[in-house]
Short mmCIF file of C-alpha atoms in Angstrom, two decimals:
data_model
loop_
_atom_site.label_atom_id
_atom_site.label_comp_id
_atom_site.label_asym_id
_atom_site.label_seq_id
_atom_site.Cartn_x
_atom_site.Cartn_y
_atom_site.Cartn_z
CA MET A 1 118.18 27.03 116.97
CA ALA A 2 117.78 26.39 120.03
CA TYR A 3 120.84 27.18 122.59
CA ARG A 4 121.34 23.23 123.81
CA GLU A 5 121.76 22.31 120.15
CA LEU A 6 124.24 25.44 118.82
CA VAL A 7 126.72 23.65 122.83
CA ARG A 8 126.27 20.65 121.17
CA ARG A 9 127.36 21.74 117.52
CA TRP A 10 129.91 23.60 118.90
CA HIS A 11 131.14 20.59 121.72
CA GLU A 12 131.49 18.84 118.41
CA ALA A 13 133.45 20.88 115.96
CA VAL A 14 136.30 21.87 119.29
CA ARG A 15 137.17 18.44 119.54
CA ALA A 16 137.30 17.80 115.41
CA ALA A 17 139.20 20.81 115.21
CA ASP A 18 141.51 18.76 118.44
CA ARG A 19 142.11 15.59 116.21
CA GLY A 20 142.92 17.91 113.54
CA HIS A 21 140.09 16.87 111.27
CA TRP A 22 139.23 20.32 109.60
CA ASP A 23 137.01 19.55 107.56
CA ALA A 24 134.86 18.06 109.80
CA ALA A 25 135.77 20.65 112.38
CA LEU A 26 134.17 23.10 109.91
CA ASP A 27 131.04 21.33 108.44
CA ALA A 28 130.11 20.96 112.57
CA PHE A 29 130.63 24.81 112.58
CA GLY A 30 129.13 25.72 109.47
CA GLY A 31 125.76 23.22 110.72
CA ILE A 32 124.81 26.08 113.24
CA ALA A 33 122.34 28.80 111.90
CA GLU A 34 123.77 32.54 112.37
CA PRO A 35 126.97 31.50 114.30
CA PRO A 36 127.90 33.71 116.98
CA ALA A 37 131.03 35.65 116.99
CA ARG A 38 133.30 33.07 118.39
CA ILE A 39 132.06 30.09 116.30
CA CYS A 40 133.07 32.57 113.33
CA PHE A 41 136.74 33.24 114.79
CA ASN A 42 137.49 29.67 115.33
CA MET A 43 136.58 28.84 111.60
CA GLY A 44 138.67 31.46 110.46
CA CYS A 45 141.77 29.87 112.89
CA VAL A 46 141.12 26.57 111.79
CA GLN A 47 141.19 27.72 108.07
CA LEU A 48 144.29 29.56 109.32
CA LEU A 49 145.44 25.12 109.99
CA ALA A 50 144.71 24.40 106.88
CA GLY A 51 146.56 26.41 105.24
CA ARG A 52 143.16 28.56 103.78
CA PRO A 53 144.04 32.04 104.07
CA GLU A 54 141.56 33.87 102.00
CA ALA A 55 138.94 31.39 103.63
CA ALA A 56 140.28 32.31 107.13
CA LEU A 57 139.90 36.02 105.73
CA ARG A 58 135.66 35.99 105.28
CA ALA A 59 135.73 34.52 108.38
CA PHE A 60 137.50 36.94 110.42
CA ASN A 61 135.62 39.40 108.03
CA LYS A 62 132.27 37.89 109.23
CA THR A 63 133.63 37.89 113.21
CA ILE A 64 133.94 41.81 112.93
CA GLU A 65 130.80 41.45 112.20
CA ARG A 66 129.16 39.68 114.35
CA ASP A 67 131.21 41.74 117.27
CA ASN A 68 132.79 45.33 116.72
CA SER A 69 134.60 45.22 119.27
CA LEU A 70 136.37 41.97 119.74
CA ALA A 71 139.72 42.91 120.23
CA VAL A 72 140.65 40.02 119.33
CA GLY A 73 139.41 39.26 116.31
CA TYR A 74 140.72 42.68 114.29
CA PHE A 75 144.45 40.73 115.73
CA GLN A 76 143.64 38.09 113.96
CA ARG A 77 142.06 39.61 110.60
CA GLY A 78 145.47 42.08 110.99
CA PHE A 79 147.19 38.46 110.74
CA VAL A 80 146.11 37.79 108.09
CA HIS A 81 145.67 40.53 105.75
CA LEU A 82 150.09 40.64 106.82
CA GLN A 83 149.71 36.91 105.62
CA LEU A 84 148.24 38.42 102.01
CA GLU A 85 150.20 41.41 101.73
CA MET A 86 147.34 44.02 102.59
CA TYR A 87 149.20 46.01 104.79
CA GLU A 88 147.54 49.22 104.66
CA GLU A 89 144.27 46.19 106.02
CA ALA A 90 146.51 44.86 108.28
CA LEU A 91 147.99 47.95 109.75
CA SER A 92 144.21 49.93 110.13
CA ASP A 93 143.09 46.32 112.04
CA TYR A 94 146.42 46.78 114.73
CA HIS A 95 144.85 50.07 114.99
CA MET A 96 142.17 48.51 115.90
CA ALA A 97 142.91 45.98 118.17
CA PHE A 98 145.03 48.24 120.33
CA SER A 99 141.62 51.10 120.82
CA HIS A 100 139.51 47.96 121.53
CA LEU A 101 142.07 47.39 124.61
CA ARG A 102 140.20 50.91 126.10
CA GLU A 103 144.30 51.67 127.78
CA ASN A 104 144.08 48.35 129.39
CA PRO A 105 147.07 45.82 129.32
CA PHE A 106 145.88 43.53 128.67
CA ILE A 107 142.43 41.53 127.92
CA ASP A 108 141.84 37.67 129.66
CA TYR A 109 139.35 36.35 127.01
CA LYS A 110 139.42 32.90 129.76
CA GLN A 111 135.65 33.76 130.59
CA LEU A 112 134.41 33.34 127.09
CA GLY A 113 136.69 29.94 127.01
CA LEU A 114 139.45 31.64 124.80
CA ARG A 115 142.75 30.49 126.91
CA HIS A 116 144.50 34.01 125.53
CA ILE A 117 145.94 36.60 127.22
CA LEU A 118 146.30 39.32 124.26
CA TYR A 119 148.83 42.17 125.43
CA ALA A 120 148.86 45.72 124.50
CA TRP A 121 152.83 45.31 123.99
CA GLU A 122 152.08 42.51 121.52
CA VAL A 123 149.53 43.86 119.57
CA LEU A 124 152.04 47.01 119.23
CA TYR A 125 154.94 44.77 118.17
CA SER A 126 153.36 43.31 115.02
CA THR A 127 152.03 46.95 114.71
CA ALA A 128 155.53 47.71 114.05
CA ALA A 129 156.04 44.66 111.93
CA VAL A 130 153.79 45.99 109.80
CA GLN A 131 155.50 49.44 109.58
CA CYS A 132 158.51 47.42 108.52
CA HIS A 133 156.80 45.83 105.78
CA LEU A 134 156.00 49.22 104.15
CA GLN A 135 159.23 50.90 105.12
CA GLN A 136 158.41 52.70 107.52
CA TRP A 137 161.76 51.89 109.67
CA GLN A 138 161.52 55.53 112.43
CA GLU A 139 157.35 55.23 112.72
CA ALA A 140 157.89 50.76 113.66
CA ARG A 141 161.11 52.23 116.03
CA VAL A 142 158.36 55.03 118.26
CA THR A 143 155.69 52.50 118.07
CA LEU A 144 158.33 49.57 119.60
CA GLU A 145 159.98 52.32 122.41
CA LYS A 146 155.99 52.60 123.16
CA ALA A 147 155.99 48.96 123.58
CA VAL A 148 158.58 48.71 126.27
CA VAL A 149 156.06 51.03 128.36
CA TRP A 150 153.40 48.42 127.58
CA ARG A 151 155.58 45.39 128.30
CA PRO A 152 155.53 43.19 131.35
CA GLU A 153 159.40 43.45 133.03
CA ARG A 154 160.09 39.57 131.16
CA ARG A 155 159.43 40.76 128.02
CA THR A 156 161.95 43.26 128.27
CA ALA A 157 164.30 41.31 126.09
CA VAL A 158 161.99 40.48 123.34
CA LEU A 159 161.61 43.93 122.91
CA GLU A 160 165.24 45.02 122.67
CA LEU A 161 165.72 42.56 120.02
CA ALA A 162 163.01 43.31 118.15
CA LEU A 163 164.86 47.49 117.72
CA GLU A 164 167.82 45.70 117.50
CA ARG A 165 166.24 44.53 114.02
CA VAL A 166 164.76 47.75 113.15
CA GLN A 167 168.03 49.78 113.23
CA ASP A 168 169.13 47.44 110.98
CA HIS A 169 166.22 47.48 108.76
CA LEU A 170 165.47 43.73 109.62
CA PHE A 171 161.56 42.56 109.05
CA LEU A 172 159.80 41.57 111.97
CA GLU A 173 157.19 38.64 111.76
CA PRO A 174 153.91 39.50 113.52
CA MET A 175 151.94 37.59 116.38
CA LEU A 176 149.06 36.05 116.57
CA VAL A 177 147.07 33.65 118.50
CA PRO A 178 148.45 30.27 119.70
CA LEU A 179 147.15 27.37 116.57
CA GLY A 180 144.59 25.52 117.87
CA GLU A 181 143.90 27.18 120.14
CA LEU A 182 139.60 28.49 120.34
CA PHE A 183 136.46 29.34 122.08
CA ARG A 184 135.17 26.90 123.72
CA PRO A 185 131.96 26.27 125.12
CA ARG A 186 131.75 26.04 129.04
CA LYS A 187 132.33 22.81 130.69
CA LYS A 188 129.60 22.70 132.88
CA GLU A 189 127.81 23.32 129.74
CA VAL A 190 128.59 20.77 127.62
CA GLU A 191 128.35 17.88 131.08
CA GLN A 192 124.59 19.13 131.58
CA LEU A 193 124.12 17.98 126.92
CA ASP A 194 123.42 14.05 128.54
CA SER A 195 120.34 13.45 130.49
CA LYS A 196 121.06 11.68 133.65
CA ASP A 197 119.30 9.33 136.00
CA PHE A 198 119.66 10.59 139.68
CA LEU A 199 117.26 7.77 140.78
CA GLY A 200 117.63 4.45 138.23
CA LYS A 201 115.26 2.48 136.57
CA PRO A 202 112.50 1.50 138.51
CA LYS A 203 110.90 -1.35 139.00
CA VAL A 204 107.76 -3.40 140.48
CA ILE A 205 108.28 -5.30 143.37
CA SER A 206 105.63 -6.40 144.75
CA SER A 207 101.74 -6.38 142.96
CA ILE A 208 98.55 -7.96 144.19
CA ILE A 209 97.77 -6.84 140.39
CA PRO A 210 98.74 -10.97 138.01
CA ASN A 211 101.65 -9.88 136.00
CA ASP A 212 101.39 -5.83 137.33
CA GLU A 213 104.47 -4.50 135.08
CA TYR A 214 103.42 -0.71 135.03
CA ILE A 215 105.91 1.47 136.09
CA GLY A 216 104.26 5.08 136.43
CA PHE A 217 101.96 7.07 138.74
CA GLU A 218 98.78 6.58 139.20
CA PRO A 219 95.97 7.84 137.21
CA LEU A 220 98.14 7.78 134.78
CA ARG A 221 97.95 4.40 134.46
CA PRO A 222 96.96 3.41 130.97
CA GLN A 223 94.46 1.20 130.26
CA LYS A 224 94.96 -1.24 128.72
CA GLN A 225 95.06 -5.00 128.57
CA GLY A 226 97.84 -6.41 130.05
CA PHE A 227 98.13 -3.67 132.59
CA TYR A 228 95.46 -3.70 135.30
CA GLU A 229 93.09 -7.16 133.56
CA PRO A 230 94.85 -10.10 132.60
CA SER A 231 93.94 -11.36 130.18
CA ALA A 232 91.03 -14.96 130.06
CA ASP A 233 93.83 -17.25 128.67
CA ALA A 234 96.69 -15.88 131.73
CA LEU A 235 92.59 -15.96 134.22
CA ARG A 236 92.48 -19.46 133.37
CA ASP A 237 96.39 -20.02 133.49
CA ALA A 238 97.45 -17.72 136.78
CA GLU A 239 99.27 -19.74 139.70
CA SER A 240 97.68 -16.87 142.18
CA GLY A 241 94.97 -15.28 142.69
CA TYR A 242 91.35 -14.70 143.72
CA HIS A 243 89.65 -17.99 142.87
CA ARG A 244 86.33 -19.31 143.20
CA VAL A 245 85.26 -23.17 144.90
CA LEU A 246 83.38 -24.91 142.65
CA SER A 247 82.21 -27.03 145.50
CA ARG A 248 82.21 -27.69 149.50
CA TYR A 249 85.32 -28.45 150.60
CA ARG A 250 85.73 -30.05 153.81
CA PRO A 251 90.03 -29.69 155.20
CA GLU A 252 91.64 -32.47 157.01
CA GLU A 253 93.99 -30.33 159.47
CA PRO A 254 91.01 -29.49 161.84
CA SER A 255 92.24 -26.23 162.38
CA ALA A 256 91.74 -25.54 159.20
CA PRO A 257 88.27 -23.42 158.55
CA GLU A 258 85.28 -25.74 155.96
CA VAL A 259 85.14 -23.85 152.51
CA ALA A 260 81.22 -23.53 151.23
CA ALA A 261 80.69 -23.96 147.45
CA GLY A 262 80.60 -20.73 146.03
CA SER A 263 83.25 -19.21 148.23
CA LEU A 264 86.21 -17.09 147.06
CA VAL A 265 89.43 -17.97 148.22
CA PHE A 266 92.74 -16.15 147.04
CA VAL A 267 95.76 -18.88 146.19
CA LEU A 268 99.38 -18.39 146.74
CA GLY A 269 100.47 -21.09 144.85
CA ARG A 270 99.72 -24.46 143.29
CA ALA A 271 102.13 -27.88 143.40
CA ALA A 272 102.74 -29.91 141.27
CA ASP A 273 100.71 -32.83 142.70
CA GLY A 274 97.43 -30.71 142.24
CA TRP A 275 97.32 -29.06 145.74
CA ALA A 276 96.56 -25.42 146.48
CA THR A 277 97.78 -23.11 148.72
CA ALA A 278 94.95 -21.19 149.64
CA ILE A 279 94.14 -18.18 152.16
CA HIS A 280 90.52 -18.68 153.15
CA ASP A 281 89.08 -16.51 155.92
CA GLY A 282 92.52 -15.27 156.94
CA GLN A 283 93.40 -18.92 157.07
CA LYS A 284 96.25 -20.91 154.99
CA LEU A 285 94.51 -24.34 153.57
CA HIS A 286 96.21 -26.45 151.27
CA ILE A 287 92.66 -27.54 149.25
CA PRO A 288 92.75 -29.51 145.19
CA SER A 289 93.55 -27.64 142.49
CA SER A 290 90.27 -29.49 140.33
CA LEU A 291 88.13 -27.58 142.62
CA LEU A 292 89.40 -23.95 142.02
CA GLU A 293 88.46 -22.18 138.89
CA PRO A 294 89.92 -17.99 138.77
CA ALA A 295 87.30 -15.64 139.62
CA SER A 296 85.63 -13.39 137.19
CA ARG A 297 86.49 -9.33 137.47
CA MET A 298 81.97 -9.25 139.22
CA ASP A 299 83.47 -11.53 142.43
CA LYS A 300 87.01 -8.89 142.73
CA TRP A 301 84.36 -6.72 143.39
CA LYS A 302 82.32 -8.57 145.83
CA ILE A 303 85.91 -9.38 148.06
CA SER A 304 86.41 -6.58 150.93
CA THR A 305 88.96 -4.31 151.01
CA GLY A 306 88.39 -3.94 154.26
CA ILE A 307 87.99 -0.03 153.24
CA PRO A 308 85.70 2.10 154.59
CA LEU A 309 82.96 3.54 152.32
CA PRO A 310 82.74 7.63 151.48
CA PRO A 311 79.80 8.93 152.66
CA ALA A 312 77.42 9.42 151.78
CA GLN A 313 76.84 13.02 149.79
CA VAL A 314 73.43 14.33 152.16
CA PRO A 315 74.08 17.81 153.71
CA PRO A 316 73.49 17.21 157.30
CA SER A 317 69.81 18.02 159.16
CA ARG A 318 69.93 20.21 161.93
CA LEU A 319 70.64 19.37 165.77
CA PRO A 320 67.16 18.31 168.07
CA MET A 321 66.93 21.41 170.76
CA LYS A 322 68.07 20.00 173.88
CA GLN A 323 64.82 20.42 176.30
CA LYS A 324 65.14 21.76 179.86
CA PRO A 325 64.74 19.59 182.87
CA GLY A 326 60.67 20.22 183.80
CA ALA A 327 59.67 21.20 180.95
CA PRO A 328 56.51 20.11 179.09
CA GLU A 329 57.02 17.34 176.78
CA ALA A 330 54.22 18.59 173.83
CA ARG A 331 53.18 22.45 173.26
CA GLY A 332 49.51 20.98 173.80
CA GLY A 333 50.44 20.78 177.62
CA LEU A 334 52.68 24.78 177.46
CA ARG A 335 49.44 25.60 175.80
CA GLY A 336 46.77 24.21 178.25
CA HIS A 337 49.02 25.58 181.10
CA ARG A 338 48.87 29.51 179.44
CA GLN A 339 45.12 28.99 179.08
CA ALA A 340 44.83 28.37 182.65
CA GLY A 341 46.33 31.43 183.67
CA GLY A 342 44.79 33.79 182.29
CA ALA A 343 41.02 32.59 182.82
CA ALA A 344 42.12 31.87 186.65
CA ALA A 345 43.15 35.12 187.05
CA ALA A 346 40.01 36.39 185.38
CA LEU A 347 37.65 34.47 188.10
CA ARG A 348 39.83 35.39 190.46
CA VAL A 349 38.29 39.47 189.59
CA LEU A 350 34.87 38.91 189.12
CA ALA A 351 34.78 36.45 192.09
CA ALA A 352 36.27 39.83 194.54
CA ALA A 353 33.42 42.08 192.61
CA ALA A 354 30.57 39.32 193.81
CA GLY A 355 32.00 39.11 197.40
CA GLY A 356 33.12 35.80 196.40
CA ARG A 357 35.42 33.27 196.44
CA GLY A 358 35.88 32.47 192.50
CA PRO A 359 38.39 29.03 191.95
CA GLY A 360 42.14 28.97 192.53
CA PRO A 361 45.08 26.46 192.17
CA ALA A 362 42.94 25.01 194.79
CA ARG A 363 40.84 22.16 194.67
CA PRO A 364 36.97 23.82 195.38
CA ALA A 365 35.17 22.79 198.53
CA GLY A 366 32.16 20.28 197.44
CA PRO A 367 30.73 16.75 196.65
CA ALA A 368 32.90 14.52 195.88
CA ALA A 369 34.54 13.13 192.57
CA GLY A 370 32.19 12.11 189.88
CA GLN A 371 29.13 14.38 191.61
CA ALA A 372 27.73 17.54 190.36
CA GLY A 373 26.57 20.71 192.28
CA SER A 374 26.01 24.21 192.26
CA ALA A 375 26.03 27.41 195.31
CA GLY A 376 25.20 31.11 194.59
CA THR A 377 26.97 34.58 196.35
CA ALA A 378 24.49 37.81 194.92
CA GLY A 379 23.37 37.16 191.53
CA HIS A 380 26.06 34.66 190.51
CA ALA A 381 26.43 31.00 190.45
CA GLN A 382 29.06 28.32 190.18
CA VAL A 383 28.60 25.08 188.40
CA TRP A 384 31.61 22.80 188.76
CA ALA A 385 32.61 18.73 188.72
CA GLU A 386 35.51 16.88 188.86
CA GLN A 387 36.88 14.64 185.96
CA PRO A 388 39.90 13.14 185.19
CA THR A 389 40.95 15.42 182.54
CA GLY A 390 44.76 16.82 182.95
CA VAL A 391 44.44 20.44 182.19
CA TRP A 392 42.64 23.79 183.03
CA ALA A 393 40.08 25.12 180.22
CA SER A 394 38.35 28.51 179.11
CA SER A 395 34.64 28.01 177.97
CA HIS A 396 32.06 30.95 177.12
CA SER A 397 28.63 28.48 175.89
CA PRO A 398 25.22 30.27 177.06
CA GLN A 399 23.90 26.12 176.48
CA ASP A 400 26.03 25.50 179.91
CA THR A 401 24.60 28.12 182.44
CA GLY A 402 21.66 28.06 181.65
CA GLY A 403 21.10 31.19 179.91
CA GLN A 404 22.30 33.58 181.75
CA LEU A 405 25.11 34.98 181.14
CA PRO A 406 28.66 33.53 181.39
CA LEU A 407 31.28 35.41 183.75
CA GLY A 408 34.02 32.57 182.98
CA SER A 409 34.85 28.61 183.11
CA TRP A 410 37.76 27.21 184.82
CA GLU A 411 38.77 23.28 184.82
CA HIS A 412 41.93 22.49 186.85
CA SER A 413 44.13 19.31 186.85
CA SER A 414 45.81 18.24 190.58
CA GLY A 415 47.58 14.64 190.12
CA ALA A 416 45.60 12.44 188.57
CA LYS A 417 42.11 14.62 189.19
CA THR A 418 40.36 17.36 187.46
CA SER A 419 37.88 20.30 188.87
CA LYS A 420 35.49 22.12 186.42
CA GLY A 421 33.32 25.41 186.82
CA VAL A 422 31.37 27.11 184.94
CA SER A 423 30.87 31.14 187.12
CA THR A 424 27.32 32.78 185.89
CA GLN A 425 25.46 36.10 185.86
CA SER A 426 21.90 36.32 185.62
CA ALA A 427 21.29 38.50 183.23
#
């Protein structure tokens, strides 16, 4: 059984016993599966209150079985044994109760729910009462003298009176836990049996959805008719919500906007005179109800709520590399400069070997642009021309040199003009 249910039944049984309903209390205690020692102790005390010592004895026997170190259980069972005139068993129970006190002057059971303090001198006093029934007067006198050692100061008169009765061979009345004192559940545990609503019942104060009475957390909102979307009849009879304008309408107010046919407006309410108050293009206007019809679900999806759409699920591309200032814009221009530089270096070497001067970065002397010419020095020949190209180039075609061995060709760009030349050697 869950501890919560145990506490509930325990509390109900104790309340029934306080009202004097012994049978109801016993039924509530009996409904607890595998009751602990404190519940069995309560059942024995209720049986005593009902005047059933035999049933009480069985309950206290179960109490000792559940907890064989419960001193107050031995103490109560000894009282029942004495009531049933089972003196030997009662004397054994009182001896066990005193031994489980472990030489303490008392045990306070308040922490366990029993508002009673079991004193060592009370156990000894009850022991002496049993010895009196067994005609052990001398042993009873010794036991009472031992009780005086354990007694509190305010109980001295009780023990002195008991000694006088023993000397006169009079019986003593045993002590017991006061009737009606039971093990009770903790107050905090009883208060927590009933769930408490600290926040109160929520309610819908404002919603853009018509007939919205749902209370909960999204996305656990049930998607059924009447929550997300009203029924078709509700849409036709609704006084507020999105409506479509059947025909073009021009309001009489000069400041009110003109409404085109097929436009969607949000109706705030309808009046009895057949006019409706609506919002269109952020402005309020009055429009005849006969020109309105409820908007369909697809129309509502077309309404812009002002919330941007999520980004497209496309991975970002690599950012373009920044070009340095003055760098060529195309790869062809860069490759041409590199080739031109190599050709110029080769022509300089050949010209130095022939005793002449090869083409350099400066414009060579010769005819005007668009003409052709030739010059030779020590078997070398140069053929050059100017045309509006734009880069240096290298060529080794024998046909361009009239069958002579080519040494190199060059092409140089200077501004809007280009110079070309070919250096050869006779075979």
